[in-house]
Amino acid sequence: MSDADTTPTDASDESFEPVDVFSGEPMDLRPGADDCYKCTTCDTSCPVAEVDDDFPGPKFQGPEQWRLKRKGDDDIDPSINACSNCMRCDNACPSSVPLSQMHNEARGAFVERQMEKLSTEYIRNRILANYHTSAWFASKLPRVANFAMNFGPARWAMEKTLGVTAEREFPAFAGQTFREWWAERGGAHVENPDKRVAYFHGCYSNYNTPEVAKALVHVYEHFGYEILVPPQKCSGTPMFANGMLTDARRHARTNVEELAAAIDDGADVIASCTSCSMALRQEYPELFDITDIETVAQNTYEGLEYLRINEDLRGAVEEGEVDMPDMAYHAPCHARNQGLDRQAVELFRDLDGVDVEDVGPSCSGISGTYGWKEEKYDKSMEIGEEMFEHMEAGAGEEGMTECPTCAMQMEHGTGYEITHPLEVLREALTGTSAS
Amino acid sequence: MAIREDVLVVGGGLAGMSAALSAAETGATVRLLSHKKSTLRHASGLVDCLGYSGDDGPFADPYAAMDDLPDDHPYRIVGESAVREGFDRFDSVVGDSYRGGHTDVNALIPTQAGTIKPTARYPASMAAGLASDTRSTLLVGFEGLSDFDAPLAADRLAAAGVPFDVRGVTLRFPKKFRADAKLTRYARALDRDEEPDKDRAPRFDGVRRALAELVRPKLDGAERVGFPSLIGDDRNDEVRDDLEERLGVPAFELAASPPSLPGVRLESRFLAALDEAGVRRTTGNPVVDYESADGAITTVYTDNNGQRVPYGADQVVLATGGLVGKGIGSSRESVREPVFDCHIPHPEDRYDWSATDAFGDQPFARFGVVPDDDLRPLDAAGETEFSNLRAAGSVLGGADFAAQKCGSGVSLATGHVAGERAGALI
Ligand SMILES: Cc1cc2nc3c(=O)[nH]c(=O)nc-3n(C[C@H](O)[C@H](O)[C@H](O)COP(=O)(O)OP(=O)(O)OC[C@H]3O[C@@H](n4cnc5c(N)ncnc54)[C@H](O)[C@@H]3O)c2cc1C
Ligand code: SF4
Ligand code: SF4
């Protein structure tokens, strides 16, 4: 397969077949729903329920709606579309009810069966969910795209006709994608059959922030890893959140095939975006039934996490030094769910030359495509307000996070520049920064 | 290669957090591994020492009652001074956000259910509501907030013989929320002093002021006002001060049932203290397995969606909680401690696990690991399970937390001892 394999493909090549909770087949979530003892802890930790009085919250969306469905009534409550898929409810439930899985499946069923396919909302959501398609086109002429996407009249028209908020700046497209850079440098500079990783870079670090992907390459090669960059498509995160499970499944199939092949070649899978690693680890096996999907899930790690487990990362960082401004760190919700919300703060505590302060457990509020929707923009900013306040109250004048959309929101709300932990790590280990 | 620390604490409840703080104070490096958030989120925010024992109680002085506890009660194992040290640690973490530290005597706190709880420490927001105080009281509930019925709670308190007049009223909150709105929705509206609905409070531009104006005519001479535990969240003190100033009488929160904002606030204070002490934390994945050598645990493994992540340590503290925290598991055949498979004595016959009288002395309530004097779990033969493993909190047997009202005290005392000893051995 060629390097340009992130090309969009025809959307209608497959029928919808996620593991469907509402028909009870083939995976039955009944025990999960029965585990709910209605403590409402999930409701109190849902950032959307906190600002959106029309959203009934995760307990209703998950176990309660599931029980209603069992009683015959076939319609899914449209409020499911207000859930931003932050997955905080999963983490909060003391009884391990698979809430986000229920939400994802309900949303998929709603979009499939109840949503008008010619509606502006459907079209808008589909465009947002298929960010990789627009990004692919934009990357062909990045400068034109950067101008056009943020051109006032065009943005006004997008808001009026498509419901994409004009409040936000579209992220800039890089002049050279990560894959182009990788091809130009001739691929991996280290060969090592004993230490091999397959890098799932995802769309964003390919098209928008290749500096993050490059930092990962330099850090891993520093530790002597051979890096494979298999062909890959979108992880599916924005598609899950918009109920576009047919699209997500098509992409998942390619990703699973390619990553499973790399695992066969002795590699472990790593990702630099916490929503990508979350998708591969948790959402794929929850939602789809694809050969090798469990193998991929069980061999996928987040980029820093993998080094912490396999290398003396703390020792290496203690010896390093950087010259960087103090930073306010925000842990993305999807990092939280993988138990990774503290690792960056913890790691850089031992690094000279930078002070990293955790801004606390609030949600950034953008949740991928959620904050891009015209009707959600205000709520998204309201959810983010606490994070903005904490960032501004802290000593740091720049921000740090692993999630590209959280980074967008942090920048949008405070004007801070945002760094990925791998970029700091790169400077600490190799003494070099960008590019 | 494992992620290494001197001391590993498994479990992030009150016991685990206390253990981590005490271990860190010895200079050891400490990591706290926790599957879920602490059960403090489901607790009332009250911190009990000892309220009852058998048919005795409520106790005025919990310390005086400790000697009469059974020998296997965790308080008897660690001793009174350890209980005091555990509470000292608590006091230093919470500062003046909690009250009760000035005396050994239990305070009596009214709850949203209209009962009275004997407790050792209580949030500052509840201070004006003490049941031993004789000031006449108005309780205020809100339409649509089904967890709290103010007139009913007032009747129950009166029936319990409290030494003050108490009435309850139900008001319409000045801002309308959806029918099943969460507590946090009210708290947030007050925190941010949001705009009230015009049809409910036409003349005011902030809900705090509007609420005070609604309550004022109902006071009718009452000398203090009690609300459910939602008078602000992040800005709880500020909202309370504001209401008190406008009403001219002290305001307080009643202890709540889960999920409780006072419990959540307490959790954040402990997390901040852990950060300050340099404790590393990893939350979100359960510990599922371990390796040992020469009778000592060397590594524990968490499970992250199928991957096992190794954590190495010299000393380990087990603080995984009881049946609620999932530190003790039971099947139809047996009761077990699922992480290290420590021995938990229990009757062979399942029917002997519980007493037929639902309010009787329940054997299952006391199920837990049996520790030696050093809090190290013992196997069936009375030998230590692992030379470097100590247990703390509700995973220990011998106490009936719900009946004796001693849950938090046991967690604080045993957590402190386990953490301090583990740290001192480094
Ligand atoms: C509904 C409720 C109300 C209560 N009200 C009061 C009250 O008013 N006053 C009072 O004093 N006490 C009260 N308590 C009791 C008190 O909260 C507990 O006794 C005490 O906090 C127990 O603390 P702990 O640390 O031992 O366990 P827990 O708080 O249960 O914590 C156990 C921790 O271990 C973690 N864990 C479990 N298994 C694993 C694993 N395999 N790997 C990693 N982590 C694991 C859990 O996720 C959890 O974080 C109440 C308890 C409940 C449930
Ligand atoms: S995923 Fe997030 S937004 Fe959706 S219900 Fe759960 S907590 Fe709320
Ligand atoms: S947190 Fe879990 S058990 Fe509690 S209401 Fe939500 S789903 Fe049910």
PDB file of N, CA and C in Angstrom, chain A residues 65-118:
ATOM      1  N   GLN A  65     -32.315   3.840  29.794  1.00  0.00           N
ATOM      2  CA  GLN A  65     -32.845   3.746  28.435  1.00  0.00           C
ATOM      3  C   GLN A  65     -32.783   2.293  27.950  1.00  0.00           C
ATOM      4  N   TRP A  66     -31.727   1.627  28.345  1.00  0.00           N
ATOM      5  CA  TRP A  66     -31.584   0.236  27.945  1.00  0.00           C
ATOM      6  C   TRP A  66     -32.769  -0.582  28.468  1.00  0.00           C
ATOM      7  N   ARG A  67     -33.123  -0.325  29.716  1.00  0.00           N
ATOM      8  CA  ARG A  67     -34.257  -1.071  30.286  1.00  0.00           C
ATOM      9  C   ARG A  67     -35.549  -0.727  29.564  1.00  0.00           C
ATOM     10  N   LEU A  68     -35.743   0.573  29.243  1.00  0.00           N
ATOM     11  CA  LEU A  68     -36.947   0.970  28.506  1.00  0.00           C
ATOM     12  C   LEU A  68     -37.039   0.240  27.167  1.00  0.00           C
ATOM     13  N   LYS A  69     -35.894   0.168  26.493  1.00  0.00           N
ATOM     14  CA  LYS A  69     -35.860  -0.497  25.189  1.00  0.00           C
ATOM     15  C   LYS A  69     -36.338  -1.933  25.290  1.00  0.00           C
ATOM     16  N   ARG A  70     -35.947  -2.561  26.380  1.00  0.00           N
ATOM     17  CA  ARG A  70     -36.327  -3.962  26.581  1.00  0.00           C
ATOM     18  C   ARG A  70     -37.832  -4.133  26.610  1.00  0.00           C
ATOM     19  N   LYS A  71     -38.506  -3.051  26.987  1.00  0.00           N
ATOM     20  CA  LYS A  71     -39.953  -3.170  27.109  1.00  0.00           C
ATOM     21  C   LYS A  71     -40.664  -2.934  25.782  1.00  0.00           C
ATOM     22  N   GLY A  72     -39.926  -2.833  24.698  1.00  0.00           N
ATOM     23  CA  GLY A  72     -40.584  -2.828  23.391  1.00  0.00           C
ATOM     24  C   GLY A  72     -40.488  -1.531  22.621  1.00  0.00           C
ATOM     25  N   ASP A  73     -40.724  -0.427  23.266  1.00  0.00           N
ATOM     26  CA  ASP A  73     -40.693   0.861  22.572  1.00  0.00           C
ATOM     27  C   ASP A  73     -39.352   1.017  21.858  1.00  0.00           C
ATOM     28  N   ASP A  74     -39.403   1.257  20.548  1.00  0.00           N
ATOM     29  CA  ASP A  74     -38.180   1.152  19.768  1.00  0.00           C
ATOM     30  C   ASP A  74     -37.376   2.430  19.602  1.00  0.00           C
ATOM     31  N   ASP A  75     -37.979   3.582  19.856  1.00  0.00           N
ATOM     32  CA  ASP A  75     -37.262   4.816  19.596  1.00  0.00           C
ATOM     33  C   ASP A  75     -36.231   5.139  20.669  1.00  0.00           C
ATOM     34  N   ILE A  76     -35.142   5.690  20.199  1.00  0.00           N
ATOM     35  CA  ILE A  76     -34.107   6.123  21.133  1.00  0.00           C
ATOM     36  C   ILE A  76     -34.271   7.623  21.333  1.00  0.00           C
ATOM     37  N   ASP A  77     -34.136   8.049  22.566  1.00  0.00           N
ATOM     38  CA  ASP A  77     -34.350   9.453  22.873  1.00  0.00           C
ATOM     39  C   ASP A  77     -33.292  10.315  22.165  1.00  0.00           C
ATOM     40  N   PRO A  78     -33.751  11.346  21.432  1.00  0.00           N
ATOM     41  CA  PRO A  78     -32.798  12.164  20.668  1.00  0.00           C
ATOM     42  C   PRO A  78     -31.740  12.837  21.544  1.00  0.00           C
ATOM     43  N   SER A  79     -31.992  12.939  22.836  1.00  0.00           N
ATOM     44  CA  SER A  79     -31.001  13.587  23.708  1.00  0.00           C
ATOM     45  C   SER A  79     -29.656  12.873  23.667  1.00  0.00           C
ATOM     46  N   ILE A  80     -29.630  11.651  23.157  1.00  0.00           N
ATOM     47  CA  ILE A  80     -28.361  10.923  23.091  1.00  0.00           C
ATOM     48  C   ILE A  80     -27.324  11.709  22.273  1.00  0.00           C
ATOM     49  N   ASN A  81     -27.819  12.553  21.351  1.00  0.00           N
ATOM     50  CA  ASN A  81     -26.896  13.334  20.525  1.00  0.00           C
ATOM     51  C   ASN A  81     -26.193  14.443  21.297  1.00  0.00           C
ATOM     52  N   ALA A  82     -26.674  14.733  22.498  1.00  0.00           N
ATOM     53  CA  ALA A  82     -26.021  15.776  23.280  1.00  0.00           C
ATOM     54  C   ALA A  82     -24.819  15.231  24.041  1.00  0.00           C
ATOM     55  N   CYS A  83     -24.723  13.917  24.187  1.00  0.00           N
ATOM     56  CA  CYS A  83     -23.571  13.325  24.891  1.00  0.00           C
ATOM     57  C   CYS A  83     -22.322  13.561  24.059  1.00  0.00           C
ATOM     58  N   SER A  84     -21.268  14.060  24.683  1.00  0.00           N
ATOM     59  CA  SER A  84     -20.067  14.429  23.933  1.00  0.00           C
ATOM     60  C   SER A  84     -19.059  13.288  23.853  1.00  0.00           C
ATOM     61  N   ASN A  85     -19.392  12.148  24.422  1.00  0.00           N
ATOM     62  CA  ASN A  85     -18.487  10.991  24.452  1.00  0.00           C
ATOM     63  C   ASN A  85     -17.182  11.265  25.191  1.00  0.00           C
ATOM     64  N   CYS A  86     -17.253  12.081  26.229  1.00  0.00           N
ATOM     65  CA  CYS A  86     -16.045  12.325  27.021  1.00  0.00           C
ATOM     66  C   CYS A  86     -15.692  11.101  27.853  1.00  0.00           C
ATOM     67  N   MET A  87     -16.641  10.245  28.108  1.00  0.00           N
ATOM     68  CA  MET A  87     -16.466   8.978  28.831  1.00  0.00           C
ATOM     69  C   MET A  87     -16.139   9.156  30.314  1.00  0.00           C
ATOM     70  N   ARG A  88     -16.440  10.321  30.838  1.00  0.00           N
ATOM     71  CA  ARG A  88     -16.223  10.522  32.272  1.00  0.00           C
ATOM     72  C   ARG A  88     -17.117   9.625  33.100  1.00  0.00           C
ATOM     73  N   CYS A  89     -18.302   9.360  32.592  1.00  0.00           N
ATOM     74  CA  CYS A  89     -19.245   8.527  33.340  1.00  0.00           C
ATOM     75  C   CYS A  89     -18.675   7.128  33.571  1.00  0.00           C
ATOM     76  N   ASP A  90     -17.966   6.605  32.571  1.00  0.00           N
ATOM     77  CA  ASP A  90     -17.353   5.274  32.718  1.00  0.00           C
ATOM     78  C   ASP A  90     -16.466   5.220  33.943  1.00  0.00           C
ATOM     79  N   ASN A  91     -15.661   6.253  34.044  1.00  0.00           N
ATOM     80  CA  ASN A  91     -14.656   6.312  35.077  1.00  0.00           C
ATOM     81  C   ASN A  91     -15.284   6.509  36.456  1.00  0.00           C
ATOM     82  N   ALA A  92     -16.451   7.157  36.466  1.00  0.00           N
ATOM     83  CA  ALA A  92     -17.063   7.510  37.740  1.00  0.00           C
ATOM     84  C   ALA A  92     -17.852   6.360  38.343  1.00  0.00           C
ATOM     85  N   CYS A  93     -18.369   5.472  37.518  1.00  0.00           N
ATOM     86  CA  CYS A  93     -19.298   4.464  38.029  1.00  0.00           C
ATOM     87  C   CYS A  93     -18.596   3.457  38.931  1.00  0.00           C
ATOM     88  N   PRO A  94     -19.008   3.370  40.197  1.00  0.00           N
ATOM     89  CA  PRO A  94     -18.354   2.441  41.111  1.00  0.00           C
ATOM     90  C   PRO A  94     -18.687   0.995  40.765  1.00  0.00           C
ATOM     91  N   SER A  95     -19.691   0.814  39.941  1.00  0.00           N
ATOM     92  CA  SER A  95     -20.150  -0.533  39.670  1.00  0.00           C
ATOM     93  C   SER A  95     -19.719  -1.008  38.277  1.00  0.00           C
ATOM     94  N   SER A  96     -18.848  -0.236  37.628  1.00  0.00           N
ATOM     95  CA  SER A  96     -18.327  -0.590  36.311  1.00  0.00           C
ATOM     96  C   SER A  96     -19.400  -0.882  35.263  1.00  0.00           C
ATOM     97  N   VAL A  97     -20.480  -0.116  35.291  1.00  0.00           N
ATOM     98  CA  VAL A  97     -21.489  -0.212  34.233  1.00  0.00           C
ATOM     99  C   VAL A  97     -20.858   0.341  32.948  1.00  0.00           C
ATOM    100  N   PRO A  98     -20.955  -0.374  31.811  1.00  0.00           N
ATOM    101  CA  PRO A  98     -20.284   0.091  30.583  1.00  0.00           C
ATOM    102  C   PRO A  98     -21.042   1.226  29.922  1.00  0.00           C
ATOM    103  N   LEU A  99     -21.068   2.381  30.576  1.00  0.00           N
ATOM    104  CA  LEU A  99     -21.902   3.491  30.111  1.00  0.00           C
ATOM    105  C   LEU A  99     -21.564   3.981  28.711  1.00  0.00           C
ATOM    106  N   SER A 100     -20.288   4.255  28.457  1.00  0.00           N
ATOM    107  CA  SER A 100     -19.969   4.859  27.154  1.00  0.00           C
ATOM    108  C   SER A 100     -20.257   3.884  26.027  1.00  0.00           C
ATOM    109  N   GLN A 101     -20.105   2.621  26.297  1.00  0.00           N
ATOM    110  CA  GLN A 101     -20.444   1.632  25.270  1.00  0.00           C
ATOM    111  C   GLN A 101     -21.941   1.709  24.943  1.00  0.00           C
ATOM    112  N   MET A 102     -22.750   1.808  25.993  1.00  0.00           N
ATOM    113  CA  MET A 102     -24.193   1.932  25.778  1.00  0.00           C
ATOM    114  C   MET A 102     -24.528   3.197  24.995  1.00  0.00           C
ATOM    115  N   HIS A 103     -23.858   4.308  25.345  1.00  0.00           N
ATOM    116  CA  HIS A 103     -24.133   5.568  24.651  1.00  0.00           C
ATOM    117  C   HIS A 103     -23.738   5.463  23.178  1.00  0.00           C
ATOM    118  N   ASN A 104     -22.550   4.909  22.933  1.00  0.00           N
ATOM    119  CA  ASN A 104     -22.079   4.791  21.552  1.00  0.00           C
ATOM    120  C   ASN A 104     -23.039   3.958  20.720  1.00  0.00           C
ATOM    121  N   GLU A 105     -23.513   2.882  21.297  1.00  0.00           N
ATOM    122  CA  GLU A 105     -24.398   2.013  20.533  1.00  0.00           C
ATOM    123  C   GLU A 105     -25.769   2.653  20.335  1.00  0.00           C
ATOM    124  N   ALA A 106     -26.260   3.330  21.363  1.00  0.00           N
ATOM    125  CA  ALA A 106     -27.557   3.999  21.235  1.00  0.00           C
ATOM    126  C   ALA A 106     -27.465   5.083  20.164  1.00  0.00           C
ATOM    127  N   ARG A 107     -26.361   5.817  20.174  1.00  0.00           N
ATOM    128  CA  ARG A 107     -26.202   6.896  19.208  1.00  0.00           C
ATOM    129  C   ARG A 107     -26.101   6.335  17.796  1.00  0.00           C
ATOM    130  N   GLY A 108     -25.360   5.238  17.679  1.00  0.00           N
ATOM    131  CA  GLY A 108     -25.245   4.591  16.368  1.00  0.00           C
ATOM    132  C   GLY A 108     -26.617   4.172  15.866  1.00  0.00           C
ATOM    133  N   ALA A 109     -27.403   3.556  16.736  1.00  0.00           N
ATOM    134  CA  ALA A 109     -28.735   3.095  16.332  1.00  0.00           C
ATOM    135  C   ALA A 109     -29.628   4.284  16.006  1.00  0.00           C
ATOM    136  N   PHE A 110     -29.497   5.363  16.774  1.00  0.00           N
ATOM    137  CA  PHE A 110     -30.317   6.547  16.512  1.00  0.00           C
ATOM    138  C   PHE A 110     -30.002   7.113  15.121  1.00  0.00           C
ATOM    139  N   VAL A 111     -28.722   7.291  14.841  1.00  0.00           N
ATOM    140  CA  VAL A 111     -28.330   7.875  13.560  1.00  0.00           C
ATOM    141  C   VAL A 111     -28.761   6.965  12.417  1.00  0.00           C
ATOM    142  N   GLU A 112     -28.597   5.683  12.612  1.00  0.00           N
ATOM    143  CA  GLU A 112     -28.942   4.722  11.576  1.00  0.00           C
ATOM    144  C   GLU A 112     -30.444   4.712  11.294  1.00  0.00           C
ATOM    145  N   ARG A 113     -31.241   4.693  12.367  1.00  0.00           N
ATOM    146  CA  ARG A 113     -32.671   4.453  12.163  1.00  0.00           C
ATOM    147  C   ARG A 113     -33.546   5.690  12.256  1.00  0.00           C
ATOM    148  N   GLN A 114     -33.138   6.675  13.020  1.00  0.00           N
ATOM    149  CA  GLN A 114     -34.064   7.774  13.282  1.00  0.00           C
ATOM    150  C   GLN A 114     -33.629   9.107  12.682  1.00  0.00           C
ATOM    151  N   MET A 115     -32.385   9.200  12.240  1.00  0.00           N
ATOM    152  CA  MET A 115     -31.938  10.519  11.799  1.00  0.00           C
ATOM    153  C   MET A 115     -32.165  10.688  10.301  1.00  0.00           C
ATOM    154  N   GLU A 116     -32.712  11.840   9.937  1.00  0.00           N
ATOM    155  CA  GLU A 116     -32.987  12.171   8.538  1.00  0.00           C
ATOM    156  C   GLU A 116     -31.647  12.363   7.812  1.00  0.00           C
ATOM    157  N   LYS A 117     -31.394  11.525   6.820  1.00  0.00           N
ATOM    158  CA  LYS A 117     -30.073  11.551   6.185  1.00  0.00           C
ATOM    159  C   LYS A 117     -29.842  12.803   5.324  1.00  0.00           C
ATOM    160  N   LEU A 118     -30.915  13.500   4.993  1.00  0.00           N
ATOM    161  CA  LEU A 118     -30.725  14.719   4.208  1.00  0.00           C
ATOM    162  C   LEU A 118     -30.727  15.964   5.088  1.00  0.00           C
TER     163      LEU A 118
END
